[in-house]
XYZ file of C-alpha atoms in Angstrom:
662
model
C -22.896 -64.554 -33.808
C -22.602 -61.076 -34.234
C -19.445 -60.323 -37.583
C -18.367 -63.348 -37.788
C -16.991 -64.536 -33.960
C -19.896 -66.597 -32.407
C -18.964 -66.805 -28.041
C -19.590 -69.749 -25.695
C -21.205 -70.004 -22.408
C -20.328 -72.887 -19.659
C -20.768 -72.645 -16.157
C -19.138 -70.513 -13.578
C -15.124 -71.588 -12.734
C -14.223 -68.846 -10.067
C -15.631 -69.327 -7.061
C -19.207 -68.821 -6.037
C -21.631 -68.409 -8.052
C -22.172 -64.429 -8.664
C -25.707 -64.909 -9.570
C -26.326 -66.725 -6.778
C -29.732 -66.772 -4.511
C -28.672 -65.336 -0.658
C -28.278 -68.491 1.673
C -32.454 -70.403 2.092
C -32.242 -70.463 6.197
C -35.667 -71.961 6.287
C -35.522 -75.447 5.599
C -32.238 -75.373 8.116
C -33.975 -73.317 11.171
C -37.446 -76.572 10.608
C -34.380 -79.147 10.907
C -32.076 -77.395 13.399
C -35.612 -76.596 15.945
C -35.983 -79.987 15.310
C -33.288 -81.555 16.695
C -33.393 -78.506 19.403
C -36.595 -79.684 20.564
C -35.848 -83.467 20.425
C -33.216 -82.350 23.154
C -30.141 -81.962 21.045
C -28.169 -78.154 21.725
C -28.505 -75.976 19.162
C -24.547 -76.734 18.113
C -25.034 -80.320 18.121
C -28.181 -79.601 16.156
C -26.655 -77.967 14.015
C -23.215 -80.120 13.180
C -26.370 -83.226 12.283
C -27.892 -81.080 9.568
C -24.211 -80.543 8.008
C -23.786 -83.976 7.934
C -27.001 -84.929 7.001
C -27.558 -82.466 4.289
C -31.478 -82.263 3.428
C -33.125 -83.099 -0.141
C -31.241 -80.819 -2.198
C -28.195 -80.996 -1.164
C -25.837 -83.958 -0.468
C -24.927 -83.178 3.313
C -21.357 -84.361 4.753
C -21.407 -87.809 4.992
C -22.699 -88.312 1.781
C -19.213 -86.487 0.602
C -17.282 -88.423 3.247
C -18.950 -91.603 1.541
C -17.401 -90.797 -1.401
C -13.906 -89.291 -0.181
C -13.935 -92.935 1.423
C -15.565 -94.747 -2.091
C -12.199 -92.916 -4.021
C -9.950 -94.145 -1.716
C -10.680 -97.445 -1.945
C -11.852 -97.463 -5.826
C -7.654 -96.499 -6.387
C -5.941 -99.283 -4.086
C -8.118 -102.254 -6.463
C -7.964 -100.831 -9.807
C -3.971 -100.403 -8.643
C -1.009 -101.896 -7.869
C 2.264 -101.138 -7.425
C 4.469 -102.902 -10.652
C 4.291 -100.917 -13.152
C 7.940 -99.516 -14.076
C 9.222 -103.049 -13.316
C 6.457 -104.208 -15.731
C 7.935 -101.410 -18.034
C 11.318 -102.353 -17.319
C 10.592 -106.129 -17.852
C 8.975 -105.292 -21.308
C 11.402 -103.282 -22.500
C 15.016 -105.926 -21.449
C 12.823 -108.704 -22.767
C 12.496 -107.230 -25.997
C 16.187 -106.194 -26.400
C 17.013 -109.211 -25.542
C 15.007 -110.811 -28.439
C 16.361 -108.288 -31.101
C 20.054 -108.706 -30.150
C 18.925 -113.012 -30.582
C 17.801 -111.938 -33.998
C 20.223 -110.039 -35.083
C 22.564 -112.629 -33.978
C 20.903 -115.587 -35.716
C 21.206 -113.084 -38.742
C 24.806 -112.099 -38.646
C 26.788 -114.310 -41.102
C 30.104 -113.221 -40.815
C 30.278 -113.273 -36.605
C 32.216 -115.461 -35.479
C 31.128 -119.162 -34.319
C 32.563 -119.121 -30.480
C 32.026 -114.964 -29.898
C 27.983 -116.273 -31.146
C 27.887 -118.984 -29.362
C 29.212 -117.156 -26.088
C 27.063 -114.383 -26.961
C 23.938 -116.687 -27.574
C 24.705 -118.534 -23.674
C 24.881 -115.025 -22.539
C 21.488 -113.964 -23.403
C 20.202 -117.640 -22.312
C 21.916 -117.155 -18.732
C 20.687 -113.591 -17.864
C 19.527 -113.925 -14.296
C 15.676 -114.268 -12.831
C 15.915 -110.663 -11.649
C 15.388 -108.539 -13.818
C 17.674 -105.352 -12.418
C 20.287 -108.620 -11.817
C 19.745 -108.994 -15.642
C 19.693 -105.149 -16.314
C 22.896 -104.847 -13.811
C 24.695 -107.653 -15.863
C 23.909 -106.866 -19.347
C 25.443 -102.836 -18.398
C 28.618 -103.524 -19.699
C 27.248 -105.675 -23.042
C 28.079 -104.621 -26.576
C 24.486 -105.134 -28.352
C 25.170 -106.705 -31.801
C 20.884 -104.789 -32.475
C 20.514 -101.318 -33.284
C 17.120 -101.839 -31.530
C 18.323 -104.052 -28.883
C 20.373 -101.276 -28.423
C 17.973 -97.974 -28.379
C 15.367 -99.951 -25.558
C 18.604 -100.794 -23.622
C 19.240 -97.152 -23.586
C 15.555 -96.733 -23.376
C 15.988 -98.579 -19.844
C 17.407 -96.547 -18.349
C 15.826 -93.018 -19.887
C 12.706 -94.130 -18.477
C 14.422 -95.068 -15.475
C 15.635 -91.216 -15.016
C 11.823 -89.861 -15.775
C 10.698 -92.120 -13.726
C 12.615 -91.235 -10.475
C 12.203 -87.720 -11.086
C 8.690 -87.466 -11.625
C 8.211 -89.792 -8.205
C 9.995 -86.077 -6.601
C 8.948 -83.896 -9.742
C 5.091 -83.957 -10.523
C 5.615 -84.020 -14.852
C 9.118 -84.618 -15.042
C 8.009 -88.230 -16.246
C 6.597 -86.264 -19.985
C 8.919 -83.246 -19.785
C 12.515 -85.250 -19.433
C 10.763 -88.073 -22.578
C 12.950 -87.378 -25.863
C 15.287 -85.239 -23.196
C 18.789 -84.427 -24.091
C 21.614 -84.782 -22.726
C 22.038 -80.671 -22.394
C 18.661 -80.981 -20.722
C 19.998 -83.829 -18.454
C 22.758 -81.426 -17.511
C 20.473 -78.426 -16.893
C 18.448 -81.294 -13.718
C 21.213 -82.329 -12.585
C 22.492 -78.774 -12.378
C 18.949 -77.874 -10.301
C 19.416 -81.283 -8.163
C 22.502 -79.760 -7.197
C 20.976 -76.399 -6.878
C 18.375 -77.048 -4.886
C 20.420 -79.476 -2.786
C 22.379 -76.432 -1.877
C 19.680 -74.077 -0.696
C 17.717 -75.949 1.179
C 21.461 -76.850 2.941
C 21.769 -73.484 3.840
C 18.401 -72.640 4.777
C 18.612 -75.795 7.206
C 21.485 -73.320 8.572
C 19.302 -70.422 8.892
C 21.949 -68.870 6.696
C 18.538 -68.064 2.940
C 16.897 -65.137 2.189
C 14.463 -64.668 -0.088
C 17.157 -63.173 -2.843
C 18.684 -66.855 -3.270
C 15.659 -68.260 -3.221
C 14.223 -66.291 -6.046
C 17.574 -66.477 -7.395
C 16.611 -70.086 -7.455
C 13.271 -69.224 -8.755
C 14.117 -67.423 -11.346
C 16.801 -70.350 -12.494
C 14.670 -72.589 -12.521
C 11.501 -71.970 -11.639
C 10.172 -73.516 -15.437
C 10.741 -77.177 -13.572
C 7.606 -75.522 -10.766
C 4.948 -75.341 -12.629
C 3.271 -74.487 -8.586
C 4.516 -71.461 -8.260
C 6.272 -71.665 -4.696
C 6.028 -67.720 -3.086
C 9.240 -68.507 -1.265
C 11.473 -71.245 0.202
C 8.388 -72.520 2.727
C 5.922 -72.750 0.470
C 8.710 -74.939 -2.340
C 9.599 -77.110 0.635
C 6.061 -77.846 1.855
C 5.230 -78.971 -2.074
C 8.492 -81.175 -2.311
C 9.007 -82.339 1.229
C 4.317 -84.221 0.238
C 5.641 -85.937 -3.152
C 8.495 -86.712 -1.224
C 7.093 -88.855 1.530
C 4.379 -89.882 -0.985
C 7.243 -91.669 -2.245
C 8.688 -92.864 0.018
C 5.154 -94.530 1.475
C 4.967 -96.227 -2.434
C 8.614 -97.557 -1.756
C 6.416 -98.295 2.403
C 3.947 -100.208 0.022
C 5.647 -102.860 -2.538
C 6.539 -106.124 -1.829
C 10.255 -106.893 -0.675
C 11.060 -108.224 -3.960
C 9.247 -105.019 -5.327
C 12.084 -102.672 -3.351
C 14.646 -105.324 -4.061
C 14.468 -105.298 -7.434
C 14.022 -100.695 -7.640
C 16.294 -100.126 -5.662
C 18.894 -102.652 -7.954
C 17.847 -100.831 -10.775
C 18.411 -97.396 -9.375
C 21.833 -97.283 -9.718
C 21.283 -97.408 -13.975
C 18.898 -94.229 -13.378
C 20.020 -91.851 -16.696
C 23.227 -94.662 -17.287
C 24.758 -92.687 -13.666
C 24.591 -93.658 -9.271
C 24.862 -88.800 -10.044
C 20.938 -89.086 -9.828
C 19.979 -90.797 -7.076
C 23.376 -89.472 -4.294
C 21.524 -86.646 -5.233
C 17.337 -87.483 -4.766
C 19.390 -89.807 -2.026
C 19.727 -86.268 -0.644
C 16.647 -84.241 -1.921
C 14.794 -87.081 0.096
C 17.362 -86.490 3.556
C 16.897 -82.533 3.301
C 13.423 -82.780 3.539
C 13.035 -84.805 5.612
C 14.779 -83.254 7.715
C 13.063 -79.510 7.026
C 9.108 -81.130 7.388
C 9.546 -84.640 10.084
C 6.151 -84.146 10.176
C 4.534 -85.622 7.162
C 4.167 -89.401 6.640
C 7.382 -89.867 5.964
C 7.358 -93.429 6.989
C 3.398 -95.213 6.389
C 2.032 -97.422 3.188
C -0.555 -98.880 1.232
C -1.583 -101.952 0.705
C -3.129 -102.077 -2.937
C -4.493 -105.441 -5.288
C -5.711 -103.363 -8.220
C -4.644 -105.175 -11.608
C -3.539 -101.172 -13.406
C 0.001 -101.008 -12.681
C 1.280 -97.727 -11.766
C 4.782 -96.003 -12.839
C 7.088 -94.466 -9.956
C 5.200 -91.109 -11.437
C 2.016 -92.056 -11.322
C 2.408 -94.582 -8.169
C 3.803 -91.545 -6.166
C 0.924 -89.632 -6.502
C -1.543 -91.027 -5.650
C -0.084 -91.601 -3.022
C -0.251 -88.026 -3.012
C -4.019 -88.648 -3.436
C -5.032 -90.925 -0.851
C -3.207 -88.515 1.341
C -6.073 -86.092 0.220
C -8.369 -88.135 0.591
C -7.559 -88.735 4.252
C -7.351 -84.904 4.717
C -10.400 -84.370 2.931
C -11.814 -87.113 5.192
C -10.668 -86.163 8.606
C -11.454 -82.556 7.947
C -15.735 -83.740 7.321
C -15.566 -85.116 10.235
C -14.983 -82.176 11.242
C -13.960 -84.608 14.315
C -11.895 -82.058 15.786
C -10.972 -79.716 18.732
C -12.589 -76.233 16.889
C -13.657 -77.729 14.429
C -15.484 -75.499 10.836
C -16.277 -76.380 7.589
C -13.916 -72.916 6.653
C -10.698 -75.945 6.976
C -12.863 -78.223 3.887
C -9.320 -77.780 1.391
C -12.734 -77.012 -1.785
C -9.470 -76.739 -4.270
C -8.457 -80.557 -2.916
C -12.358 -81.965 -2.452
C -12.368 -80.222 -6.223
C -9.098 -82.283 -7.862
C -11.289 -85.146 -6.404
C -14.420 -85.442 -6.294
C -15.009 -83.093 -8.782
C -16.526 -79.501 -9.196
C -20.253 -80.966 -8.022
C -18.584 -82.302 -4.754
C -16.763 -78.641 -4.591
C -20.214 -76.192 -4.745
C -22.233 -78.999 -2.489
C -19.214 -78.262 0.606
C -18.764 -74.358 -0.109
C -22.748 -74.115 -0.272
C -22.770 -75.962 3.296
C -19.835 -73.780 4.659
C -21.557 -70.784 3.914
C -25.114 -72.217 5.210
C -23.156 -72.492 8.846
C -21.353 -69.171 8.299
C -24.579 -67.416 8.572
C -26.429 -70.231 10.866
C -24.060 -68.375 13.789
C -23.660 -64.192 11.489
C -27.626 -64.677 11.235
C -29.727 -63.776 13.712
C -31.531 -67.104 14.686
C -29.447 -67.889 17.319
C -27.821 -66.121 20.618
C -25.934 -66.642 23.000
C -28.295 -67.123 27.257
C -26.403 -66.257 30.364
C -24.448 -69.124 30.900
C -22.820 -69.002 27.894
C -25.054 -72.150 25.932
C -26.456 -70.997 22.559
C -30.012 -70.738 21.634
C -32.175 -70.264 19.538
C -33.462 -66.266 19.647
C -36.467 -64.963 20.002
C -36.367 -64.176 15.635
C -36.122 -67.856 15.195
C -38.933 -68.624 17.348
C -40.561 -66.144 15.408
C -40.125 -67.559 12.173
C -40.243 -71.148 13.441
C -44.185 -70.285 14.763
C -45.195 -68.548 12.032
C -43.583 -71.889 9.505
C -45.383 -74.227 12.377
C -49.037 -72.414 11.459
C -48.618 -72.657 8.115
C -48.410 -76.244 8.658
C -51.417 -76.688 11.102
C -53.686 -74.556 7.753
C -51.877 -76.536 6.211
C -52.839 -80.002 7.254
C -56.799 -78.775 8.299
C -57.176 -77.999 5.214
C -56.545 -80.643 3.063
C -57.330 -83.336 5.831
C -61.131 -81.117 5.641
C -61.193 -79.701 2.452
C -62.845 -77.421 3.014
C -63.131 -73.404 3.926
C -63.124 -70.884 6.749
C -66.811 -70.220 6.254
C -67.557 -67.858 9.961
C -69.386 -65.107 9.050
C -68.784 -61.523 7.847
C -67.932 -58.772 10.446
C -68.782 -60.875 12.929
C -65.967 -60.354 15.138
C -66.527 -56.570 16.499
C -66.698 -52.953 15.261
C -65.134 -52.172 12.128
C -62.517 -49.969 13.188
C -61.779 -48.323 9.110
C -58.037 -49.542 8.916
C -57.073 -53.021 6.540
C -54.241 -55.149 6.168
C -53.599 -58.344 4.439
C -55.087 -61.235 4.742
C -53.100 -64.289 7.528
C -54.513 -67.593 8.264
C -57.078 -67.313 11.780
C -57.730 -63.569 10.467
C -62.132 -63.231 10.846
C -62.476 -60.377 9.567
C -64.517 -59.059 6.383
C -62.553 -58.687 3.458
C -62.063 -54.907 1.757
C -64.006 -55.342 -2.112
C -61.995 -51.746 -2.993
C -58.651 -52.722 -1.714
C -58.402 -56.182 -2.779
C -58.938 -55.491 -5.906
C -57.297 -52.655 -5.862
C -54.563 -55.086 -4.986
C -55.528 -57.777 -7.907
C -54.735 -54.963 -10.731
C -51.723 -53.817 -9.825
C -50.062 -57.375 -9.470
C -51.190 -59.047 -12.792
C -50.376 -55.532 -14.702
C -46.360 -55.245 -12.895
C -46.774 -58.907 -14.400
C -46.769 -57.718 -17.701
C -50.569 -59.135 -17.957
C -54.092 -57.226 -19.462
C -55.762 -57.030 -16.971
C -59.403 -56.212 -19.050
C -58.586 -59.728 -20.201
C -58.409 -62.227 -16.912
C -58.516 -60.749 -13.301
C -57.840 -63.990 -10.584
C -57.486 -63.195 -7.367
C -54.190 -64.909 -5.153
C -54.511 -65.056 -1.603
C -51.103 -62.553 -0.947
C -53.926 -59.921 -2.937
C -56.153 -59.739 -0.045
C -57.013 -57.391 2.002
C -59.204 -57.172 4.621
C -61.007 -54.682 8.145
C -59.985 -54.947 11.003
C -62.235 -54.854 13.580
C -61.890 -54.371 16.990
C -62.021 -57.951 19.860
C -65.732 -58.373 21.084
C -63.348 -60.584 23.896
C -60.661 -61.252 25.046
C -59.246 -64.948 26.058
C -57.096 -66.451 28.830
C -55.406 -69.456 27.140
C -53.127 -72.021 29.653
C -52.062 -75.103 27.451
C -50.892 -77.605 29.396
C -48.878 -80.370 28.329
C -47.293 -83.016 29.393
C -43.928 -83.376 30.018
C -43.942 -87.525 31.872
C -41.625 -90.461 30.622
C -43.866 -91.735 28.259
C -43.853 -88.214 26.008
C -40.215 -88.944 24.742
C -40.597 -92.358 24.802
C -43.301 -92.796 22.638
C -41.763 -89.781 20.442
C -44.512 -87.508 20.996
C -41.995 -84.838 22.135
C -41.216 -83.541 19.162
C -44.460 -82.459 18.257
C -45.158 -81.357 21.856
C -42.741 -79.010 21.001
C -43.841 -78.012 17.365
C -48.132 -77.289 18.771
C -46.698 -75.529 21.286
C -44.816 -73.076 19.198
C -47.571 -73.164 16.593
C -50.244 -71.944 19.046
C -48.323 -68.983 20.548
C -47.252 -67.901 16.349
C -50.459 -67.980 16.317
C -52.549 -66.311 19.491
C -48.938 -63.426 19.361
C -50.031 -62.248 15.543
C -53.289 -62.684 15.447
C -55.110 -63.021 19.022
C -52.796 -59.898 20.805
C -55.863 -58.463 23.011
C -55.104 -62.591 24.578
C -53.074 -63.823 27.270
C -50.815 -66.786 26.916
C -49.856 -69.158 29.418
C -47.702 -72.301 28.497
C -47.433 -75.491 32.029
C -45.812 -78.246 31.280
C -46.742 -81.291 33.909
C -44.400 -84.727 34.486
C -43.861 -85.436 38.200
C -44.022 -81.453 38.756
C -45.397 -78.545 36.440
C -44.213 -75.594 36.126
C -45.286 -72.257 33.897
C -42.549 -71.964 31.505
C -41.718 -69.071 28.325
C -41.669 -71.010 24.660
C -37.983 -70.505 24.927
C -37.399 -72.280 27.591
C -40.234 -75.277 26.494
C -38.579 -74.747 23.070
C -34.664 -76.061 24.303
C -36.062 -78.518 27.272
C -34.556 -81.395 27.199
C -36.722 -85.398 27.396
C -37.208 -85.374 31.816
C -37.372 -90.021 31.860
C -38.909 -89.415 34.793
C -42.260 -91.323 35.849
C -45.414 -88.780 37.247
C -48.400 -86.806 35.413
C -48.804 -84.524 37.322
C -51.560 -82.829 36.104
C -53.132 -81.910 39.697
C -50.281 -79.623 40.016
C -50.596 -78.220 36.260
C -54.398 -77.560 37.188
C -53.369 -76.149 40.206
C -51.126 -73.846 38.028
C -53.506 -73.665 35.228
C -56.124 -71.809 38.038
C -54.113 -68.689 38.702
C -53.787 -68.048 35.933
C -56.761 -67.720 35.184
C -57.321 -66.075 38.266
C -55.204 -63.096 37.437
C -57.139 -62.657 34.070
C -60.978 -62.315 35.939
C -62.541 -60.321 33.141
C -60.136 -62.683 29.773
C -62.984 -65.948 29.222
C -60.833 -68.706 30.220
C -59.744 -71.888 27.284
C -58.204 -74.736 28.526
C -56.212 -76.925 25.800
C -54.816 -79.841 28.186
C -52.123 -82.883 26.453
C -51.232 -85.612 27.726
C -50.590 -89.479 26.524
C -51.419 -91.047 30.217
C -53.705 -91.357 33.352
C -52.753 -89.004 36.584
C -50.124 -90.943 38.303
C -49.301 -87.862 40.455
C -50.427 -85.444 42.961
C -49.415 -82.528 44.460
C -49.367 -82.846 48.857
C -50.250 -80.270 51.138
C -45.952 -79.887 52.157
C -45.510 -79.170 48.515
C -44.245 -82.432 47.595
C -44.917 -85.010 44.549
C -46.310 -87.628 45.688
C -46.186 -90.927 42.841
C -47.653 -94.341 42.271
C -48.455 -96.313 39.334
C -51.362 -97.480 39.475
C -52.838 -94.810 39.888
C -54.507 -93.805 43.398
C -57.934 -93.062 44.515
C -56.089 -90.078 45.854
C -54.443 -89.021 42.970
C -57.897 -89.256 40.990
C -59.647 -87.032 43.216
C -57.636 -84.538 44.070
C -57.037 -84.608 40.086
C -61.080 -84.017 39.423
C -61.871 -81.631 42.514
C -59.306 -79.438 40.963
C -60.768 -79.927 37.259
C -63.543 -79.172 38.768
C -62.681 -75.715 40.915
C -61.370 -74.583 36.470
C -64.659 -75.511 34.955
C -66.838 -72.964 37.633
C -64.768 -70.628 36.281
C -66.638 -70.904 32.774
C -63.692 -72.530 31.062
C -63.827 -73.750 27.633
C -61.736 -77.047 28.880
C -60.759 -79.467 25.634
C -58.688 -82.619 26.132
C -56.368 -83.734 23.154
C -55.880 -87.621 23.880
C -52.067 -89.037 22.820
C -52.142 -93.246 22.424
C -54.777 -95.360 22.540
C -54.864 -96.168 26.767
C -57.231 -97.797 27.304
C -58.219 -96.347 30.696
C -56.515 -92.404 29.479
C -60.131 -92.707 27.316
C -61.915 -93.738 30.222
C -60.531 -91.390 32.383
C -60.893 -88.130 30.107
C -64.379 -89.834 28.837
C -65.252 -89.470 31.624
C -63.599 -85.623 32.742
C -64.732 -84.145 29.741
C -68.316 -85.129 30.619
C -68.146 -84.198 33.963
C -67.252 -80.928 32.458
C -69.357 -80.647 29.580
C -65.847 -80.395 27.418
C -64.337 -82.062 24.931
C -62.394 -84.963 23.266
C -59.483 -84.790 20.749
C -57.771 -87.909 19.689
C -55.738 -86.749 16.852
C -52.187 -88.471 14.992
C -49.845 -87.236 16.322
C -48.517 -86.040 12.970
C -51.863 -83.805 12.690
C -51.570 -82.682 16.984
C -50.843 -78.949 15.459
C -53.166 -78.422 13.086
C -55.861 -80.212 16.080
C -54.949 -76.978 18.811
C -54.617 -74.658 16.774
C -58.014 -75.404 14.982
C -59.968 -76.081 19.257
C -58.984 -72.639 19.643
C -60.331 -71.052 17.014
C -63.631 -72.463 17.545
C -63.644 -71.637 21.492
C -62.821 -67.872 20.791
C -65.657 -68.058 17.619
C -67.967 -70.388 20.223
C -71.018 -68.378 18.230
C -69.693 -69.094 14.399
C -69.517 -71.937 11.940
C -65.898 -73.089 11.541
C -64.293 -75.574 9.242
C -61.468 -76.152 7.808
């Protein structure tokens, strides 16, 4: 309040909120990446995400559901005989008032009274026929005459309201001059449309028409095409409303239309207008119909508006489905959506459109050599960082302990410091850590002298020289059962988390990802992420171990670390000719070949850990026997904790002499 004046603030309605934070792609990236890792293409994954939405944002499916619900509500709430009912009520009131007047009028000739009574009593049951029959009746009651004249006025306003929204209210209590102005507008409009159909009109013709009759068109069209589009949509909706009526209602209305304003000239002009518009815009739906089952009667103008709403809802449903060629969320008519479902729905749709654009414009997706869309290296890094954090959180939550590795044991100090990150075991730089805490506390407006609280982001560590380097192989089972038992995505998430940890915290280490199904292959993390489920039988651990051995031999100075993720016994092995031999149950030859190759890996002094998924007794016996044979370890995590388990075991293998736990 200032100088006696006040200001009121409300929701910003001028489009996207200019103060809204930028679109956060983190959550979207994680969900889309899960779909990609499950076998969807990035385009499919983005489409699925936008359809589904997120916890805090409704998706296209929810908006489409609200569109369909509103459509059902309109049809179940309304019926189309509102104008006919109004006419019947006015007619009944007029007849009643007239009979009252005849009974009161003692000066009237008895024969004349009896004739009038007989005429009123024997009116046709059809409202339209009764109105027509009374068109020449000499009303004795002023009230009755007014009611009958109101019927003609109502019909005229409703007929106009069908073609020009809002005309019914605008012409209430209209004078003869007002009706003459409407008649002149209709004549000028039809002349303009005729001229346009012949290709003889100019922009000046349109501007002259608008200068004369522009107040009748609140839509404010800027050229004749916009004018025709607006009128054609309304006129087509009027035709669909007529087609949606019962044959009896339609017949009644057609008869009554001649009484509009007490002259057939109005209907002549409107019929001419409909014909012009249909010829100019044949693509509109001029013949469709709907089934209304409600109790709320609609007048002609309101009914036409509802038919337009139904057409808008149908268009929105198609736009939200995104099922047509070249579809994009920029196609969604935000203004139409706000009109039908409210501002909140419009904000949601606009946010989804911005998110879609941000995903395609960001560096998170890129085209491969074949033109297909893939997650970019930047997306892989961001996703790996998130998955690594999730693995750390799961370990901390599950065991409730903190890192207890000895400070300084990672190597000699280099003198440099950096911010602590997950996986670091180096000693703290206490001076830098306290300085960071004081600086942050002061910037937050607090007095560091009263109470100083350390946050994780304050901690800086002293960098050390790594004493050892490791050659790490992650062998992941990609056989049929991994996909069938919903272990496909957790396996990929595990690989990404380990890749992120090694590439950021153990840069001197070398990581090789190897997948094994019927055959084994060395793969890059991007390839593994995009790999579709392989519905082929065969668990060729033997081939995977051969590739692991070859990798370890390429790095003789590094410490070998072998991590094997599998959910089944070996059922395939590689023959001397390079072919894969598959048999289930496992053949002795397969087991012998696998054990022999595992022995070769063990002789390199490798740290070997098996991660058993599922509860297959045969697999359990086999892995326990193998772990005992090579002095390795078997870990049986829940599939949701696979990433955390692999990261934990890797860190143990890298710091074997340190007490370590989460």
